[in-house]
PDB file of C-alpha atoms in Angstrom:
ATOM      1  CA  MET A 766      -0.010   0.003   0.004  1.00  0.00           C
ATOM      2  CA  GLU A 767       1.278   3.404  -0.937  1.00  0.00           C
ATOM      3  CA  ASN A 768       2.307   5.631   2.034  1.00  0.00           C
ATOM      4  CA  ARG A 769       0.830   9.018   1.519  1.00  0.00           C
ATOM      5  CA  PRO A 770       1.939  12.068   3.512  1.00  0.00           C
ATOM      6  CA  ALA A 771      -0.539  13.396   6.061  1.00  0.00           C
ATOM      7  CA  PRO A 772      -2.418  16.495   4.793  1.00  0.00           C
ATOM      8  CA  SER A 773      -0.936  19.755   6.026  1.00  0.00           C
ATOM      9  CA  PRO A 774      -2.765  21.780   8.699  1.00  0.00           C
ATOM     10  CA  ARG A 775      -5.304  24.514   7.972  1.00  0.00           C
ATOM     11  CA  THR A 776      -5.984  27.664   9.931  1.00  0.00           C
ATOM     12  CA  TYR A 777      -9.329  29.332   9.787  1.00  0.00           C
ATOM     13  CA  ALA A 778      -9.407  32.979  10.796  1.00  0.00           C
ATOM     14  CA  ILE A 779     -12.875  34.373  11.466  1.00  0.00           C
ATOM     15  CA  GLY A 780     -13.886  38.080  11.384  1.00  0.00           C
ATOM     16  CA  ASP A 781     -16.058  40.112  13.676  1.00  0.00           C
ATOM     17  CA  VAL A 782     -19.025  38.117  14.980  1.00  0.00           C
ATOM     18  CA  HIS A 783     -20.934  40.865  16.826  1.00  0.00           C
ATOM     19  CA  GLY A 784     -23.626  38.700  18.426  1.00  0.00           C
ATOM     20  CA  CYS A 785     -24.530  36.870  15.189  1.00  0.00           C
ATOM     21  CA  ASP A 786     -24.803  33.470  16.805  1.00  0.00           C
ATOM     22  CA  ARG A 787     -26.483  31.648  13.992  1.00  0.00           C
ATOM     23  CA  LYS A 788     -23.968  32.843  11.438  1.00  0.00           C
ATOM     24  CA  LEU A 789     -21.258  31.785  13.761  1.00  0.00           C
ATOM     25  CA  GLY A 790     -22.696  28.207  14.126  1.00  0.00           C
ATOM     26  CA  ARG A 791     -23.156  27.843  10.451  1.00  0.00           C
ATOM     27  CA  LEU A 792     -19.683  29.137   9.538  1.00  0.00           C
ATOM     28  CA  PHE A 793     -17.889  26.960  12.078  1.00  0.00           C
ATOM     29  CA  LYS A 794     -19.676  23.802  10.719  1.00  0.00           C
ATOM     30  CA  LEU A 795     -18.689  24.752   7.172  1.00  0.00           C
ATOM     31  CA  CYS A 796     -15.052  25.301   8.210  1.00  0.00           C
ATOM     32  CA  VAL A 797     -14.955  21.843   9.921  1.00  0.00           C
ATOM     33  CA  GLU A 798     -16.420  20.270   6.798  1.00  0.00           C
ATOM     34  CA  HIS A 799     -13.908  22.093   4.592  1.00  0.00           C
ATOM     35  CA  SER A 800     -11.044  20.924   6.694  1.00  0.00           C
ATOM     36  CA  GLU A 801     -11.852  17.216   5.975  1.00  0.00           C
ATOM     37  CA  ASP A 802      -9.254  15.106   7.633  1.00  0.00           C
ATOM     38  CA  ARG A 803      -6.639  17.884   8.025  1.00  0.00           C
ATOM     39  CA  PRO A 804      -5.502  19.114  11.441  1.00  0.00           C
ATOM     40  CA  CYS A 805      -6.990  22.582  11.910  1.00  0.00           C
ATOM     41  CA  GLN A 806      -7.070  25.528  14.245  1.00  0.00           C
ATOM     42  CA  PHE A 807      -9.560  28.405  14.513  1.00  0.00           C
ATOM     43  CA  ILE A 808      -8.519  32.066  15.334  1.00  0.00           C
ATOM     44  CA  PHE A 809     -11.263  34.580  16.111  1.00  0.00           C
ATOM     45  CA  LEU A 810     -10.368  38.199  15.585  1.00  0.00           C
ATOM     46  CA  GLY A 811     -12.432  39.798  18.404  1.00  0.00           C
ATOM     47  CA  ASP A 812     -15.711  41.770  18.707  1.00  0.00           C
ATOM     48  CA  TYR A 813     -17.945  38.954  19.768  1.00  0.00           C
ATOM     49  CA  ILE A 814     -20.587  41.190  21.444  1.00  0.00           C
ATOM     50  CA  ASP A 815     -22.726  44.212  20.736  1.00  0.00           C
ATOM     51  CA  ARG A 816     -24.936  45.202  17.760  1.00  0.00           C
ATOM     52  CA  GLY A 817     -26.067  41.690  16.666  1.00  0.00           C
ATOM     53  CA  PRO A 818     -29.046  39.713  17.949  1.00  0.00           C
ATOM     54  CA  ASP A 819     -27.531  37.389  20.594  1.00  0.00           C
ATOM     55  CA  SER A 820     -24.153  38.304  22.197  1.00  0.00           C
ATOM     56  CA  ARG A 821     -24.764  36.013  25.146  1.00  0.00           C
ATOM     57  CA  ALA A 822     -25.154  32.978  22.869  1.00  0.00           C
ATOM     58  CA  VAL A 823     -22.024  33.832  21.084  1.00  0.00           C
ATOM     59  CA  ILE A 824     -19.976  34.075  24.295  1.00  0.00           C
ATOM     60  CA  GLU A 825     -21.386  30.935  25.667  1.00  0.00           C
ATOM     61  CA  TRP A 826     -20.675  29.129  22.381  1.00  0.00           C
ATOM     62  CA  LEU A 827     -17.061  30.368  22.233  1.00  0.00           C
ATOM     63  CA  MET A 828     -16.412  29.503  25.842  1.00  0.00           C
ATOM     64  CA  SER A 829     -17.865  26.036  25.467  1.00  0.00           C
ATOM     65  CA  ALA A 830     -15.909  25.424  22.176  1.00  0.00           C
ATOM     66  CA  GLN A 831     -12.673  26.718  23.689  1.00  0.00           C
ATOM     67  CA  ALA A 832     -13.086  24.382  26.737  1.00  0.00           C
ATOM     68  CA  MET A 833     -13.603  21.424  24.366  1.00  0.00           C
ATOM     69  CA  ILE A 834     -10.695  22.065  21.980  1.00  0.00           C
ATOM     70  CA  PRO A 835      -8.448  24.511  23.793  1.00  0.00           C
ATOM     71  CA  GLN A 836      -5.395  23.746  21.537  1.00  0.00           C
ATOM     72  CA  GLN A 837      -7.386  24.462  18.411  1.00  0.00           C
ATOM     73  CA  LEU A 838      -9.453  27.542  19.127  1.00  0.00           C
ATOM     74  CA  LEU A 839      -7.968  30.936  19.973  1.00  0.00           C
ATOM     75  CA  CYS A 840     -10.060  34.000  20.611  1.00  0.00           C
ATOM     76  CA  LEU A 841      -8.503  37.468  20.495  1.00  0.00           C
ATOM     77  CA  ARG A 842      -9.702  40.659  22.187  1.00  0.00           C
ATOM     78  CA  GLY A 843     -11.625  43.212  20.293  1.00  0.00           C
ATOM     79  CA  ASN A 844     -12.423  46.869  20.992  1.00  0.00           C
ATOM     80  CA  HIS A 845     -15.963  46.021  21.957  1.00  0.00           C
ATOM     81  CA  GLU A 846     -14.854  43.637  24.643  1.00  0.00           C
ATOM     82  CA  ASP A 847     -12.570  46.528  25.808  1.00  0.00           C
ATOM     83  CA  LEU A 848     -15.480  48.960  25.842  1.00  0.00           C
ATOM     84  CA  LEU A 849     -17.416  46.578  28.068  1.00  0.00           C
ATOM     85  CA  ALA A 850     -14.483  46.186  30.460  1.00  0.00           C
ATOM     86  CA  LYS A 851     -14.219  49.943  30.770  1.00  0.00           C
ATOM     87  CA  ALA A 852     -18.019  50.253  31.355  1.00  0.00           C
ATOM     88  CA  VAL A 853     -17.892  47.720  34.222  1.00  0.00           C
ATOM     89  CA  ARG A 854     -15.030  49.382  36.082  1.00  0.00           C
ATOM     90  CA  GLY A 855     -15.462  53.007  34.988  1.00  0.00           C
ATOM     91  CA  THR A 856     -17.828  55.933  35.036  1.00  0.00           C
ATOM     92  CA  GLU A 857     -21.392  56.518  33.920  1.00  0.00           C
ATOM     93  CA  ASP A 858     -19.846  58.050  30.744  1.00  0.00           C
ATOM     94  CA  ASP A 859     -17.986  54.831  30.042  1.00  0.00           C
ATOM     95  CA  GLU A 860     -21.225  52.942  30.381  1.00  0.00           C
ATOM     96  CA  ASP A 861     -22.980  55.270  28.031  1.00  0.00           C
ATOM     97  CA  GLN A 862     -20.260  55.024  25.444  1.00  0.00           C
ATOM     98  CA  TRP A 863     -20.510  51.232  25.467  1.00  0.00           C
ATOM     99  CA  LEU A 864     -24.338  51.386  25.219  1.00  0.00           C
ATOM    100  CA  MET A 865     -24.191  53.755  22.272  1.00  0.00           C
ATOM    101  CA  ASN A 866     -21.822  51.371  20.499  1.00  0.00           C
ATOM    102  CA  GLY A 867     -24.133  48.464  20.577  1.00  0.00           C
ATOM    103  CA  GLY A 868     -23.913  47.462  24.206  1.00  0.00           C
ATOM    104  CA  ALA A 869     -27.657  47.842  24.653  1.00  0.00           C
ATOM    105  CA  LYS A 870     -28.115  44.822  22.382  1.00  0.00           C
ATOM    106  CA  THR A 871     -25.741  42.844  24.530  1.00  0.00           C
ATOM    107  CA  LEU A 872     -27.641  43.680  27.657  1.00  0.00           C
ATOM    108  CA  ALA A 873     -30.913  42.680  26.032  1.00  0.00           C
ATOM    109  CA  SER A 874     -29.530  39.334  25.061  1.00  0.00           C
ATOM    110  CA  TYR A 875     -28.720  38.832  28.823  1.00  0.00           C
ATOM    111  CA  GLY A 876     -32.001  40.294  30.009  1.00  0.00           C
ATOM    112  CA  LEU A 877     -30.010  42.727  32.203  1.00  0.00           C
ATOM    113  CA  GLY A 878     -29.896  46.421  32.759  1.00  0.00           C
ATOM    114  CA  ARG A 879     -26.211  47.233  33.559  1.00  0.00           C
ATOM    115  CA  SER A 880     -22.777  46.077  32.297  1.00  0.00           C
ATOM    116  CA  ARG A 881     -21.738  44.928  35.741  1.00  0.00           C
ATOM    117  CA  ASP A 882     -24.675  42.529  35.947  1.00  0.00           C
ATOM    118  CA  ILE A 883     -23.259  40.324  33.113  1.00  0.00           C
ATOM    119  CA  PRO A 884     -21.997  37.136  34.661  1.00  0.00           C
ATOM    120  CA  GLU A 885     -18.548  37.438  36.075  1.00  0.00           C
ATOM    121  CA  ALA A 886     -17.377  34.241  34.336  1.00  0.00           C
ATOM    122  CA  HIS A 887     -18.286  35.888  30.948  1.00  0.00           C
ATOM    123  CA  ARG A 888     -16.681  39.211  31.907  1.00  0.00           C
ATOM    124  CA  LYS A 889     -13.442  37.500  33.095  1.00  0.00           C
ATOM    125  CA  TRP A 890     -13.253  35.319  29.866  1.00  0.00           C
ATOM    126  CA  MET A 891     -13.428  38.592  27.793  1.00  0.00           C
ATOM    127  CA  ARG A 892     -10.936  40.423  30.070  1.00  0.00           C
ATOM    128  CA  ASP A 893      -8.361  37.661  29.746  1.00  0.00           C
ATOM    129  CA  LEU A 894      -8.398  37.393  25.953  1.00  0.00           C
ATOM    130  CA  PRO A 895      -5.004  37.958  24.368  1.00  0.00           C
ATOM    131  CA  LEU A 896      -4.380  40.971  22.098  1.00  0.00           C
ATOM    132  CA  LEU A 897      -2.547  39.201  19.242  1.00  0.00           C
ATOM    133  CA  PHE A 898      -1.218  35.927  17.907  1.00  0.00           C
ATOM    134  CA  ARG A 899       1.660  35.381  15.519  1.00  0.00           C
ATOM    135  CA  ASP A 900       2.595  32.340  13.568  1.00  0.00           C
ATOM    136  CA  GLU A 901       5.528  31.908  11.031  1.00  0.00           C
ATOM    137  CA  ARG A 902       3.789  33.769   8.219  1.00  0.00           C
ATOM    138  CA  ARG A 903       0.967  35.941   9.721  1.00  0.00           C
ATOM    139  CA  LEU A 904       0.083  38.342  12.524  1.00  0.00           C
ATOM    140  CA  TYR A 905      -3.498  38.084  13.752  1.00  0.00           C
ATOM    141  CA  VAL A 906      -4.758  41.184  15.643  1.00  0.00           C
ATOM    142  CA  HIS A 907      -8.153  42.884  16.023  1.00  0.00           C
ATOM    143  CA  ALA A 908      -7.559  46.332  14.473  1.00  0.00           C
ATOM    144  CA  GLY A 909      -3.967  46.490  13.225  1.00  0.00           C
ATOM    145  CA  ILE A 910      -0.547  47.972  14.143  1.00  0.00           C
ATOM    146  CA  VAL A 911       1.313  51.198  13.986  1.00  0.00           C
ATOM    147  CA  PRO A 912       3.510  50.966  10.817  1.00  0.00           C
ATOM    148  CA  GLY A 913       7.186  50.882  11.484  1.00  0.00           C
ATOM    149  CA  VAL A 914       6.917  50.211  15.228  1.00  0.00           C
ATOM    150  CA  PRO A 915       8.318  46.937  16.536  1.00  0.00           C
ATOM    151  CA  LEU A 916       5.675  44.461  17.588  1.00  0.00           C
ATOM    152  CA  GLN A 917       6.822  44.493  21.264  1.00  0.00           C
ATOM    153  CA  GLN A 918       6.436  48.293  21.354  1.00  0.00           C
ATOM    154  CA  GLN A 919       3.044  48.488  19.824  1.00  0.00           C
ATOM    155  CA  PRO A 920       0.589  50.601  21.911  1.00  0.00           C
ATOM    156  CA  ARG A 921      -2.220  48.483  23.288  1.00  0.00           C
ATOM    157  CA  ASP A 922      -4.839  50.947  22.019  1.00  0.00           C
ATOM    158  CA  ALA A 923      -3.488  50.595  18.473  1.00  0.00           C
ATOM    159  CA  LEU A 924      -3.946  46.839  18.410  1.00  0.00           C
ATOM    160  CA  LEU A 925      -7.545  47.351  19.452  1.00  0.00           C
ATOM    161  CA  TRP A 926      -8.556  50.634  17.712  1.00  0.00           C
ATOM    162  CA  ILE A 927      -6.177  51.798  14.971  1.00  0.00           C
ATOM    163  CA  ARG A 928      -7.806  52.742  11.665  1.00  0.00           C
ATOM    164  CA  ASP A 929      -6.490  55.083   8.962  1.00  0.00           C
ATOM    165  CA  GLU A 930      -2.871  55.099   9.807  1.00  0.00           C
ATOM    166  CA  PHE A 931      -2.762  51.347   9.419  1.00  0.00           C
ATOM    167  CA  LEU A 932      -5.317  50.894   6.700  1.00  0.00           C
ATOM    168  CA  SER A 933      -3.715  53.436   4.408  1.00  0.00           C
ATOM    169  CA  SER A 934      -0.149  52.107   4.885  1.00  0.00           C
ATOM    170  CA  THR A 935       1.582  50.228   2.070  1.00  0.00           C
ATOM    171  CA  ALA A 936       4.534  49.302   4.327  1.00  0.00           C
ATOM    172  CA  ASP A 937       5.850  45.789   4.683  1.00  0.00           C
ATOM    173  CA  HIS A 938       4.876  44.703   8.207  1.00  0.00           C
ATOM    174  CA  GLY A 939       7.057  41.641   8.122  1.00  0.00           C
ATOM    175  CA  SER A 940       3.936  39.434   8.153  1.00  0.00           C
ATOM    176  CA  LEU A 941       0.567  39.426   6.544  1.00  0.00           C
ATOM    177  CA  VAL A 942      -1.591  41.228   9.089  1.00  0.00           C
ATOM    178  CA  VAL A 943      -4.987  39.527   9.497  1.00  0.00           C
ATOM    179  CA  HIS A 944      -7.482  41.900  11.135  1.00  0.00           C
ATOM    180  CA  GLY A 945     -11.023  43.460  11.512  1.00  0.00           C
ATOM    181  CA  PRO A 946     -12.757  45.725  12.694  1.00  0.00           C
ATOM    182  CA  THR A 947     -13.666  48.149   9.973  1.00  0.00           C
ATOM    183  CA  PRO A 948     -16.792  46.852   8.284  1.00  0.00           C
ATOM    184  CA  LEU A 949     -16.495  46.359   4.539  1.00  0.00           C
ATOM    185  CA  GLU A 950     -19.467  47.773   2.693  1.00  0.00           C
ATOM    186  CA  SER A 951     -18.783  45.282  -0.161  1.00  0.00           C
ATOM    187  CA  GLY A 952     -19.436  42.378   2.145  1.00  0.00           C
ATOM    188  CA  ARG A 953     -16.200  40.851   0.809  1.00  0.00           C
ATOM    189  CA  PRO A 954     -12.783  40.526   2.417  1.00  0.00           C
ATOM    190  CA  ASP A 955     -10.188  43.162   1.530  1.00  0.00           C
ATOM    191  CA  LEU A 956      -6.935  41.448   0.701  1.00  0.00           C
ATOM    192  CA  ARG A 957      -3.890  43.775   0.230  1.00  0.00           C
ATOM    193  CA  ARG A 958      -0.225  42.996  -0.141  1.00  0.00           C
ATOM    194  CA  ASN A 959       0.430  43.606   3.569  1.00  0.00           C
ATOM    195  CA  ARG A 960      -2.940  42.941   5.266  1.00  0.00           C
ATOM    196  CA  LEU A 961      -6.309  41.237   5.110  1.00  0.00           C
ATOM    197  CA  ASN A 962      -9.480  42.755   6.547  1.00  0.00           C
ATOM    198  CA  LEU A 963     -12.008  40.041   7.422  1.00  0.00           C
ATOM    199  CA  ASP A 964     -14.774  42.225   8.864  1.00  0.00           C
ATOM    200  CA  THR A 965     -17.505  41.701   6.253  1.00  0.00           C
ATOM    201  CA  GLY A 966     -20.232  43.331   8.304  1.00  0.00           C
ATOM    202  CA  ALA A 967     -22.036  40.266   9.692  1.00  0.00           C
ATOM    203  CA  CYS A 968     -24.118  42.415  12.080  1.00  0.00           C
ATOM    204  CA  PHE A 969     -25.139  44.805   9.275  1.00  0.00           C
ATOM    205  CA  GLY A 970     -26.530  42.171   6.973  1.00  0.00           C
ATOM    206  CA  GLY A 971     -23.277  41.072   5.409  1.00  0.00           C
ATOM    207  CA  PRO A 972     -21.798  37.572   5.785  1.00  0.00           C
ATOM    208  CA  LEU A 973     -19.559  36.198   8.550  1.00  0.00           C
ATOM    209  CA  THR A 974     -16.311  35.286   6.778  1.00  0.00           C
ATOM    210  CA  ALA A 975     -13.365  32.928   7.449  1.00  0.00           C
ATOM    211  CA  ALA A 976     -10.057  32.909   5.597  1.00  0.00           C
ATOM    212  CA  VAL A 977      -8.382  29.631   5.024  1.00  0.00           C
ATOM    213  CA  PHE A 978      -4.585  29.448   5.469  1.00  0.00           C
ATOM    214  CA  CYS A 979      -1.927  26.840   5.198  1.00  0.00           C
ATOM    215  CA  ASP A 980       1.687  26.716   6.489  1.00  0.00           C
ATOM    216  CA  ALA A 981       3.288  26.955   3.096  1.00  0.00           C
ATOM    217  CA  ILE A 982       2.326  30.550   2.097  1.00  0.00           C
ATOM    218  CA  ALA A 983       1.163  33.688   3.921  1.00  0.00           C
ATOM    219  CA  GLU A 984      -1.798  34.480   1.698  1.00  0.00           C
ATOM    220  CA  PRO A 985      -5.216  32.760   2.080  1.00  0.00           C
ATOM    221  CA  LEU A 986      -6.155  29.743   0.008  1.00  0.00           C
ATOM    222  CA  ALA A 987      -9.865  30.515   0.178  1.00  0.00           C
ATOM    223  CA  PHE A 988     -12.680  32.411   1.815  1.00  0.00           C
ATOM    224  CA  LEU A 989     -15.768  30.809   3.321  1.00  0.00           C
ATOM    225  CA  THR A 990     -18.975  32.530   4.378  1.00  0.00           C
ATOM    226  CA  ASP A 991     -21.805  31.428   6.648  1.00  0.00           C
ATOM    227  CA  ALA A 992     -24.078  31.433   3.612  1.00  0.00           C
ATOM    228  CA  GLY A 993     -21.968  28.596   2.110  1.00  0.00           C
ATOM    229  CA  ASP A 994     -20.063  30.611  -0.382  1.00  0.00           C
ATOM    230  CA  VAL A 995     -16.553  29.427  -1.171  1.00  0.00           C
ATOM    231  CA  THR A 996     -14.052  31.631  -2.986  1.00  0.00           C
ATOM    232  CA  GLN A 997     -11.045  29.587  -3.974  1.00  0.00           C
ATOM    233  CA  LEU A 998      -8.056  31.768  -4.477  1.00  0.00           C
ATOM    234  CA  ARG A 999      -5.372  29.068  -4.915  1.00  0.00           C
ATOM    235  CA  GLU A1000      -5.248  25.364  -5.457  1.00  0.00           C
ATOM    236  CA  GLU A1001      -5.225  23.406  -2.234  1.00  0.00           C
ATOM    237  CA  LEU A1002      -1.661  22.988  -1.035  1.00  0.00           C
ATOM    238  CA  ASP A1003      -0.393  20.037   0.990  1.00  0.00           C
ATOM    239  CA  LEU A1004       3.299  20.955   1.093  1.00  0.00           C
ATOM    240  CA  GLN A1005       5.079  19.354   3.924  1.00  0.00           C
TER     241      GLN A1005
END
């Protein structure tokens, strides 16, 4: 019998969920089916709460999935998780800012009236989320980075909030930066030479999108959406 090499791993990076629990469930199932018998990992880019229909269901799903496959599922922190943390420990103005940015929908999903009433286990899980993850070819972060600044010196707020300075940059960042959180009106990922925006506006009627990566190259092999759309960018690679 011919000995065939094991298929190479796949990484699925998933954009801003924003309370869209049904889209999350559908997309995750499609990613698992797409991976077939390959080892795979899942990297979520932050912004799990606010604006969408059921933030509580999203948090519960992610916490449960992470507990079941902790080595395969990584969740990064987004600016909306940061807004919630500030609302809990801050002033009335901090609470109002969170509510105006979609927090009211999150409270409705919990059936609660204040940020501090959200279960502590959920708040702790969000507080403890890492800000970034790096593999050999890509940097995964919620918002982006300050161009030209070493990774270890990046301001925390930039990782969560940066927009124009990063989005307009054509600099080589050393790795492909995979990020959100600026919704794309086209509903399609924005792939540039130095970065990939995966926020396709799931909470605004767009799809929830995953990029499929392998270890051989930095760029994505394909895009998947919760609607079942598959955009194949390159032939499947099983380079060892």
